[in-house]
Short mmCIF file of C-alpha atoms in Angstrom, two decimals:
data_model
loop_
_atom_site.label_atom_id
_atom_site.label_comp_id
_atom_site.label_asym_id
_atom_site.label_seq_id
_atom_site.Cartn_x
_atom_site.Cartn_y
_atom_site.Cartn_z
CA MET A 1 32.16 -26.95 -15.91
CA ILE A 2 29.23 -25.50 -17.86
CA SER A 3 29.81 -22.01 -19.29
CA GLN A 4 27.53 -19.51 -20.97
CA LYS A 5 29.23 -16.66 -22.84
CA ARG A 6 27.78 -13.25 -23.44
CA LYS A 7 29.53 -10.47 -25.32
CA HIS A 8 31.70 -9.32 -22.42
CA VAL A 9 31.18 -11.80 -19.58
CA VAL A 10 31.09 -15.55 -19.13
CA ARG A 11 28.74 -17.23 -16.64
CA GLN A 12 30.00 -20.54 -15.24
CA LYS A 13 28.19 -23.13 -13.19
CA VAL A 14 30.07 -24.15 -10.01
CA LYS A 15 29.59 -25.74 -6.61
CA ASP A 16 29.72 -23.38 -3.62
CA SER A 17 29.58 -25.01 -0.18
CA GLY A 18 27.98 -28.03 -1.79
CA LYS A 19 25.25 -25.94 -3.48
CA THR A 20 24.81 -25.31 -7.20
CA SER A 21 25.84 -21.74 -7.97
CA TRP A 22 27.41 -19.60 -10.66
CA VAL A 23 30.40 -17.27 -11.08
CA LEU A 24 30.78 -14.51 -13.65
CA LEU A 25 34.07 -13.85 -15.44
CA ASP A 26 34.90 -10.38 -16.73
CA PRO A 27 36.57 -9.75 -20.15
CA THR A 28 39.97 -10.79 -18.73
CA GLY A 29 38.64 -14.05 -17.31
CA THR A 30 38.71 -12.77 -13.73
CA PRO A 31 35.76 -13.68 -11.46
CA ILE A 32 33.63 -10.67 -10.62
CA ILE A 33 33.61 -10.58 -6.84
CA GLY A 34 30.36 -8.68 -6.49
CA TYR A 35 28.54 -11.33 -8.50
CA THR A 36 30.02 -14.15 -6.43
CA LEU A 37 29.03 -12.47 -3.17
CA PHE A 38 25.53 -11.94 -4.44
CA MET A 39 25.11 -15.60 -5.34
CA ARG A 40 26.46 -16.64 -1.93
CA GLN A 41 23.96 -14.32 -0.28
CA LEU A 42 21.11 -16.06 -2.15
CA ILE A 43 22.35 -19.43 -0.86
CA LYS A 44 22.59 -18.06 2.66
CA ALA A 45 19.05 -16.71 2.39
CA LYS A 46 17.93 -20.22 1.36
CA ASP A 47 16.53 -19.12 -1.98
CA LYS A 48 15.41 -22.00 -4.14
CA LEU A 49 17.60 -23.24 -7.00
CA ASN A 50 15.23 -21.89 -9.67
CA THR A 51 15.34 -18.44 -8.09
CA ARG A 52 19.13 -18.48 -7.83
CA LYS A 53 19.41 -19.57 -11.46
CA ALA A 54 17.03 -16.89 -12.71
CA TYR A 55 18.80 -14.17 -10.69
CA SER A 56 22.23 -15.35 -11.84
CA LEU A 57 21.13 -14.93 -15.46
CA ALA A 58 19.55 -11.55 -14.79
CA ILE A 59 22.61 -10.06 -13.09
CA ALA A 60 24.96 -11.53 -15.69
CA GLN A 61 22.97 -9.71 -18.37
CA PHE A 62 23.11 -6.48 -16.34
CA TYR A 63 26.90 -6.71 -16.06
CA ASP A 64 27.18 -7.35 -19.81
CA TYR A 65 25.12 -4.22 -20.40
CA LEU A 66 27.36 -2.16 -18.10
CA PHE A 67 30.54 -3.39 -19.76
CA GLU A 68 29.07 -2.40 -23.13
CA ILE A 69 28.40 1.11 -21.83
CA ALA A 70 31.94 1.29 -20.42
CA GLU A 71 33.25 0.32 -23.83
CA LEU A 72 31.12 2.90 -25.65
CA TYR A 73 32.06 5.73 -23.26
CA ASN A 74 35.62 4.67 -22.38
CA GLY A 75 34.72 4.30 -18.74
CA LEU A 76 31.95 3.97 -16.20
CA THR A 77 31.57 7.03 -14.04
CA GLU A 78 29.14 7.42 -11.15
CA ASP A 79 26.87 9.68 -13.20
CA LEU A 80 26.99 7.28 -16.13
CA LEU A 81 26.09 4.37 -13.84
CA GLU A 82 23.06 6.28 -12.63
CA ASP A 83 22.02 6.95 -16.23
CA ALA A 84 22.63 3.30 -17.11
CA CYS A 85 20.36 2.10 -14.31
CA GLU A 86 17.65 4.51 -15.36
CA ALA A 87 17.88 3.38 -18.99
CA TYR A 88 18.08 -0.37 -18.30
CA GLU A 89 14.38 -1.17 -18.40
CA SER A 90 13.96 0.72 -21.68
CA TYR A 91 16.92 -1.17 -23.09
CA MET A 92 15.58 -4.56 -22.04
CA ILE A 93 12.02 -3.93 -23.26
CA LYS A 94 12.25 -1.51 -26.18
CA GLY A 95 15.91 -1.75 -27.22
CA LYS A 96 16.77 0.23 -30.35
CA PHE A 97 13.14 1.31 -30.54
CA ALA A 98 13.52 3.31 -27.32
CA LYS A 99 13.48 6.61 -29.16
CA ASP A 100 12.71 8.44 -25.91
CA ASP A 101 15.89 7.11 -24.26
CA GLY A 102 19.08 7.84 -26.14
CA LEU A 103 21.33 5.70 -23.97
CA ALA A 104 19.11 2.62 -24.22
CA GLU A 105 18.84 3.04 -28.00
CA GLU A 106 22.62 3.53 -28.40
CA VAL A 107 23.53 0.46 -26.35
CA ALA A 108 20.96 -1.67 -28.18
CA ASN A 109 22.57 -0.79 -31.51
CA SER A 110 25.80 -2.49 -30.44
CA LEU A 111 24.48 -5.00 -27.87
CA PRO A 112 21.12 -6.35 -29.10
CA SER A 113 18.28 -6.09 -26.62
CA PRO A 114 16.27 -9.20 -25.69
CA LEU A 115 13.10 -7.08 -26.26
CA LEU A 116 11.31 -8.57 -23.29
CA LYS A 117 7.66 -8.18 -22.49
CA ALA A 118 6.98 -6.15 -19.33
CA LYS A 119 5.98 -9.28 -17.42
CA SER A 120 9.18 -11.09 -18.43
CA TYR A 121 11.21 -8.18 -17.06
CA ASP A 122 9.78 -8.71 -13.56
CA VAL A 123 12.47 -11.25 -12.62
CA HIS A 124 15.20 -8.83 -13.74
CA GLN A 125 13.63 -6.14 -11.60
CA ALA A 126 13.50 -8.37 -8.55
CA ALA A 127 17.10 -9.54 -9.02
CA LEU A 128 18.41 -5.99 -9.38
CA GLN A 129 16.63 -4.86 -6.23
CA ARG A 130 18.22 -7.67 -4.24
CA PHE A 131 21.56 -6.91 -5.84
CA LEU A 132 21.42 -3.20 -5.03
CA ARG A 133 20.37 -3.81 -1.44
CA LEU A 134 23.36 -6.07 -0.93
CA SER A 135 25.58 -3.46 -2.56
CA ALA A 136 24.47 -0.72 -0.17
CA LYS A 137 25.02 -3.06 2.78
CA MET A 138 28.48 -4.03 1.59
CA ALA A 139 29.47 -0.44 0.85
CA LYS A 140 28.36 0.65 4.31
CA HIS A 141 30.39 -2.16 5.87
CA VAL A 142 33.50 -1.20 3.90
CA LYS A 143 33.17 2.44 4.96
CA GLN A 144 32.76 1.44 8.62
CA LEU A 145 35.95 -0.65 8.44
CA GLN A 146 37.86 2.17 6.75
CA LYS A 147 36.63 4.67 9.32
CA ALA A 148 37.95 2.39 12.04
CA ASN A 149 41.31 2.27 10.19
CA PHE A 150 40.97 -1.37 9.20
CA LYS A 151 42.47 -2.52 5.94
CA THR A 152 39.75 -3.53 3.48
CA GLY A 153 41.96 -5.21 0.91
CA SER A 154 41.69 -2.44 -1.68
CA GLU A 155 41.01 1.25 -1.81
CA GLN A 156 37.75 2.46 -3.25
CA HIS A 157 38.27 4.50 -6.38
CA SER A 158 34.82 6.02 -6.15
CA GLU A 159 31.63 6.10 -4.15
CA LEU A 160 30.55 2.96 -6.06
CA PRO A 161 32.60 0.01 -4.73
CA MET A 162 30.37 -2.49 -6.51
CA PHE A 163 31.41 -1.15 -9.87
CA ASP A 164 34.84 0.14 -8.94
CA VAL A 165 37.05 -0.51 -11.92
CA GLU A 166 40.72 -0.44 -12.77
CA ARG A 167 42.23 0.36 -16.15
CA ARG A 168 44.20 -2.27 -18.05
CA GLN A 169 46.02 -2.31 -21.41
CA LEU A 170 43.82 -2.78 -24.45
CA THR A 171 44.66 -5.93 -26.36
CA GLY A 172 43.76 -6.40 -30.01
CA SER A 173 40.13 -5.62 -30.71
CA GLU A 174 39.41 -5.52 -26.99
CA LYS A 175 38.15 -2.08 -25.94
CA MET A 176 37.02 -2.87 -22.45
CA ASN A 177 39.42 -1.46 -19.88
CA PHE A 178 37.71 -2.22 -16.64
CA LEU A 179 37.87 -4.94 -14.03
CA THR A 180 35.05 -5.12 -11.55
CA ASN A 181 36.50 -5.54 -8.02
CA SER A 182 33.71 -5.54 -5.52
CA VAL A 183 30.00 -5.36 -5.08
CA LEU A 184 27.85 -2.47 -6.44
CA ALA A 185 27.23 0.48 -4.47
CA SER A 186 26.94 2.85 -1.62
CA THR A 187 26.24 6.47 -2.05
CA MET A 188 26.11 8.61 -5.03
CA SER A 189 25.03 11.10 -2.42
CA GLY A 190 23.19 8.03 -1.69
CA GLY A 191 24.97 5.73 -4.25
CA ALA A 192 23.03 2.51 -4.42
CA ARG A 193 19.95 4.27 -3.15
CA THR A 194 19.95 6.57 -6.17
CA ALA A 195 20.57 3.68 -8.56
CA ALA A 196 18.01 1.50 -6.77
CA ALA A 197 15.37 4.22 -7.00
CA ASN A 198 15.86 4.45 -10.76
CA ILE A 199 15.52 0.70 -11.16
CA ILE A 200 12.62 0.27 -8.77
CA GLU A 201 10.49 2.88 -10.50
CA ARG A 202 9.13 0.84 -13.39
CA GLN A 203 8.51 2.67 -16.66
CA TYR A 204 6.54 -0.20 -18.20
CA PRO A 205 4.93 -1.98 -15.21
CA SER A 206 3.36 -5.37 -15.90
CA SER A 207 0.16 -6.61 -14.35
CA SER A 208 2.08 -9.15 -12.24
CA TYR A 209 4.77 -6.80 -11.03
CA GLY A 210 4.56 -6.34 -7.28
CA LYS A 211 7.95 -6.82 -5.63
CA SER A 212 9.14 -3.26 -5.27
CA ILE A 213 10.19 -3.65 -1.65
CA PHE A 214 6.77 -4.99 -0.76
CA ASP A 215 4.19 -3.82 -3.22
CA ASP A 216 4.08 -1.77 -6.41
CA GLU A 217 2.13 1.32 -5.44
CA ALA A 218 1.94 2.75 -8.93
CA GLU A 219 -1.44 2.81 -10.64
CA GLN A 220 -3.21 0.53 -8.15
CA ARG A 221 -6.94 0.97 -8.13
CA THR A 222 -8.85 2.09 -5.07
CA PHE A 223 -10.88 -0.68 -3.45
CA PRO A 224 -14.53 0.46 -3.03
CA TRP A 225 -15.17 1.18 0.63
CA ASP A 226 -18.77 -0.01 0.44
CA ARG A 227 -17.56 -3.51 -0.54
CA PHE A 228 -14.91 -3.76 2.16
CA GLN A 229 -17.01 -5.86 4.56
CA GLU A 230 -17.59 -8.31 1.72
CA LEU A 231 -13.85 -8.47 1.25
CA LEU A 232 -13.31 -9.29 4.92
CA ASP A 233 -16.02 -11.94 4.73
CA SER A 234 -14.17 -13.46 1.77
CA ALA A 235 -10.86 -13.66 3.63
CA PRO A 236 -9.70 -17.28 3.98
CA ASN A 237 -8.81 -16.94 7.67
CA PRO A 238 -8.83 -14.57 10.67
CA ARG A 239 -5.16 -13.69 10.12
CA ALA A 240 -5.90 -12.30 6.66
CA ARG A 241 -8.91 -10.38 8.01
CA ALA A 242 -6.76 -8.82 10.73
CA LEU A 243 -4.05 -7.84 8.29
CA TRP A 244 -6.39 -6.32 5.69
CA SER A 245 -8.48 -4.43 8.24
CA LEU A 246 -5.33 -3.02 9.87
CA ILE A 247 -4.12 -1.57 6.56
CA ALA A 248 -7.61 -0.23 5.70
CA ALA A 249 -8.20 1.29 9.13
CA THR A 250 -4.85 3.06 9.48
CA GLY A 251 -3.63 3.61 5.93
CA CYS A 252 -0.32 1.98 6.86
CA ARG A 253 1.84 0.27 4.28
CA PHE A 254 1.79 -3.50 3.90
CA SER A 255 5.44 -3.57 5.09
CA GLU A 256 4.46 -1.76 8.28
CA ALA A 257 1.41 -3.92 8.96
CA ILE A 258 3.04 -7.32 8.35
CA ALA A 259 5.96 -6.45 10.67
CA ILE A 260 3.89 -5.16 13.59
CA LEU A 261 4.56 -6.59 17.03
CA ASN A 262 2.03 -7.52 19.69
CA ARG A 263 3.50 -4.86 21.96
CA ASP A 264 2.55 -2.25 19.36
CA ILE A 265 -1.17 -2.83 19.92
CA ASN A 266 -3.05 -1.40 22.89
CA VAL A 267 -6.47 -3.01 22.82
CA SER A 268 -7.88 -1.13 25.81
CA SER A 269 -7.06 2.34 24.37
CA ARG A 270 -7.63 1.23 20.78
CA GLU A 271 -4.18 2.45 19.74
CA VAL A 272 -1.71 1.01 17.27
CA PHE A 273 1.96 2.06 17.18
CA LEU A 274 4.04 1.88 14.02
CA VAL A 275 7.73 1.77 14.88
CA ALA A 276 10.61 1.25 12.46
CA ALA A 277 12.76 -1.78 13.28
CA SER A 278 15.88 0.40 13.02
CA GLU A 279 14.61 2.47 15.95
CA ARG A 280 14.41 -0.48 18.32
CA PRO A 281 16.84 -3.29 17.35
CA GLU A 282 16.71 -4.51 20.93
CA ALA A 283 13.14 -5.73 20.28
CA TYR A 284 14.42 -8.41 17.87
CA PRO A 285 17.13 -10.35 19.73
CA TYR A 286 16.08 -13.56 17.95
CA LEU A 287 16.59 -12.26 14.39
CA THR A 288 19.69 -12.63 12.26
CA THR A 289 21.38 -9.64 10.69
CA ALA A 290 19.94 -10.59 7.30
CA GLU A 291 16.43 -10.78 8.76
CA MET A 292 16.85 -7.37 10.37
CA GLU A 293 17.79 -5.96 6.96
CA GLU A 294 14.48 -7.24 5.60
CA LEU A 295 12.49 -5.38 8.23
CA ALA A 296 13.47 -1.98 6.88
CA PHE A 297 10.46 0.03 5.72
CA LYS A 298 9.55 3.61 4.85
CA THR A 299 8.60 5.52 7.95
CA ARG A 300 5.79 8.02 7.88
CA GLU A 301 6.43 11.74 8.00
CA THR A 302 4.22 12.18 11.07
CA ARG A 303 4.02 9.97 14.09
CA THR A 304 0.26 10.46 14.43
CA ALA A 305 -2.45 9.59 11.95
CA PHE A 306 -6.11 8.63 12.16
CA MET A 307 -7.62 5.21 12.60
CA ILE A 308 -11.03 5.36 10.98
CA ALA A 309 -14.10 3.43 12.15
CA TRP A 310 -12.97 0.30 10.36
CA GLY A 311 -10.49 0.07 13.21
CA GLN A 312 -13.23 -1.82 15.03
CA ASN A 313 -13.03 -4.43 12.29
CA PHE A 314 -9.35 -4.77 13.05
CA PHE A 315 -9.81 -5.26 16.80
CA LYS A 316 -12.61 -7.72 16.17
CA ALA A 317 -10.48 -9.68 13.68
CA LEU A 318 -7.50 -9.44 16.05
CA LEU A 319 -9.46 -11.10 18.82
CA GLU A 320 -10.72 -13.78 16.45
CA TYR A 321 -7.19 -14.41 15.18
CA ARG A 322 -5.60 -14.61 18.62
CA CYS A 323 -8.28 -17.07 19.74
CA SER A 324 -7.88 -19.28 16.67
CA ASP A 325 -5.65 -22.32 16.12
CA GLU A 326 -3.66 -20.22 13.64
CA TYR A 327 -2.11 -18.17 16.41
CA ARG A 328 0.56 -19.67 18.62
CA ILE A 329 1.43 -18.19 21.99
CA ALA A 330 4.54 -20.25 22.72
CA VAL A 331 6.85 -18.71 20.14
CA LYS A 332 10.21 -16.97 20.57
CA HIS A 333 9.19 -13.78 18.76
CA ASP A 334 6.65 -10.99 19.29
CA PHE A 335 5.34 -10.62 15.72
CA LEU A 336 1.58 -10.56 15.49
CA PHE A 337 1.27 -12.24 12.10
CA GLN A 338 2.60 -15.79 12.06
CA SER A 339 3.33 -18.16 9.20
CA GLN A 340 1.05 -21.14 8.62
CA THR A 341 3.20 -22.97 6.08
CA PRO A 342 4.32 -26.44 7.26
CA LYS A 343 8.05 -25.70 7.34
CA THR A 344 7.81 -22.30 9.05
CA CYS A 345 4.58 -22.63 11.08
CA GLY A 346 4.62 -20.14 13.95
CA GLU A 347 7.53 -18.15 12.52
CA PRO A 348 7.08 -14.44 11.58
CA GLN A 349 4.96 -14.18 8.43
CA VAL A 350 6.97 -11.10 7.41
CA PHE A 351 9.64 -13.42 6.02
CA ASN A 352 7.19 -15.46 3.90
CA SER A 353 6.66 -14.97 0.18
CA TYR A 354 5.08 -11.62 -0.50
CA ILE A 355 3.60 -12.87 -3.76
CA SER A 356 1.74 -15.65 -1.94
CA ILE A 357 0.24 -13.15 0.52
CA LEU A 358 -0.69 -10.79 -2.32
CA ASN A 359 -2.32 -13.59 -4.35
CA THR A 360 -4.49 -14.51 -1.36
CA PHE A 361 -5.68 -10.90 -1.25
CA LYS A 362 -6.30 -10.75 -4.99
CA THR A 363 -8.30 -14.00 -4.89
CA ALA A 364 -10.67 -12.43 -2.37
CA VAL A 365 -10.88 -9.20 -4.42
CA LYS A 366 -11.75 -11.25 -7.52
CA LYS A 367 -14.48 -13.08 -5.59
CA VAL A 368 -16.02 -9.80 -4.40
CA LEU A 369 -15.66 -7.59 -7.48
CA GLY A 370 -15.69 -10.22 -10.21
CA GLU A 371 -13.35 -8.19 -12.41
CA ASP A 372 -9.73 -8.09 -13.50
CA VAL A 373 -7.64 -7.72 -10.34
CA SER A 374 -4.27 -7.04 -11.97
CA ASN A 375 -4.37 -3.41 -10.78
CA TYR A 376 -5.40 -4.21 -7.21
CA GLY A 377 -2.92 -4.63 -4.39
CA PHE A 378 -2.53 -3.72 -0.73
CA HIS A 379 -2.01 -0.11 -1.73
CA SER A 380 -5.62 -0.20 -2.95
CA LEU A 381 -6.65 -0.31 0.71
CA ARG A 382 -4.47 2.73 1.43
CA HIS A 383 -6.24 4.62 -1.37
CA MET A 384 -9.56 3.59 0.17
CA TYR A 385 -8.38 4.88 3.56
CA GLY A 386 -7.38 8.24 2.04
CA LEU A 387 -10.73 8.72 0.33
CA SER A 388 -12.54 7.80 3.53
CA LEU A 389 -10.71 10.54 5.43
CA ILE A 390 -11.83 13.08 2.85
CA HIS A 391 -15.49 12.11 3.09
CA ILE A 392 -15.76 11.24 6.76
CA SER A 393 -18.19 13.48 8.63
CA GLU A 394 -18.03 12.16 12.18
CA PRO A 395 -14.76 13.21 13.85
CA THR A 396 -15.71 11.29 16.99
CA ARG A 397 -15.27 8.11 15.01
CA LEU A 398 -11.58 8.85 14.51
CA LEU A 399 -9.14 7.05 16.72
CA SER A 400 -5.49 7.96 17.14
CA ILE A 401 -2.60 5.92 15.84
CA SER A 402 0.93 6.73 16.89
#
């Protein structure tokens, strides 16, 4: 059994259901259940070995960091956990030089920071987001069982079951007095949501960072509206043209566009409906629970917005896409955008790699603009939509979107 020891935790390589995986031992040598559940979830989601390995290292480092804070402050309270999540990026990138973050600096003085570059921190960011989402899901499940008077195996000591801890006797030089019992999270008046928000909001975003749910909206440049037709002409296929023109014409988020169903589009009335998956679970009888979790997206504050004139580009690209060999009619789902990869051809594209879809977009942007595209993403089309609404002078060219 291969082990890797950090200051407070030990990561061990194991076999889980025949797959290579890892467990994490706390300072007493007890496996941390939350870590084990997270690794099993990655196997269940069919993540590749390299991804599982990278995430196992990232979360092990995060636990080591938390145990260090618990040692320094004689405990890990809910408020302290929130502060720890907020300070983590500063700790990992700036360490003891994080003069603007006292907690990060203090921890780095006793637990040396790896002093990562912003780009190298991307994998830690992605791992933590997955970890926190699982935490919130697990915490919600535990609460539902408790509400129904089912025994859950242990009582929660706080609103943070993922980092619930129990005190033990200090031995020798050992100062850590916590055992981690279950998986991170729930509500700190939102528990994992609060912690997740602090982690998702990057303080030192890298040019490649783009996995904050679906895309990193911070500091993305506006795509020039007068070059948009060139962008569509540079799209590699009708599916990409339909997706890009939908975002540009409605200002919807990538996560909303990629998950749209055929039933949400009324070609005759030129209307598009954006409906959260949580509002109509009956529309996805073919999806697993895990896949339904992935469909969650931010809903808009209003149910009505404007589809600008570029909407015609969308309906034109939609027709082209539906008439192409890329679009399959005989599928079990109703998603408009379908995967073209050999192993998942015809399946919903929403479950494909976001980075791959984003890189296709950036390649086209590079071809059109001929400049650095690191600050361009799908949100660039939303910026373009917003500016177009400000300058538009022909109200009759506005179409409704519900």
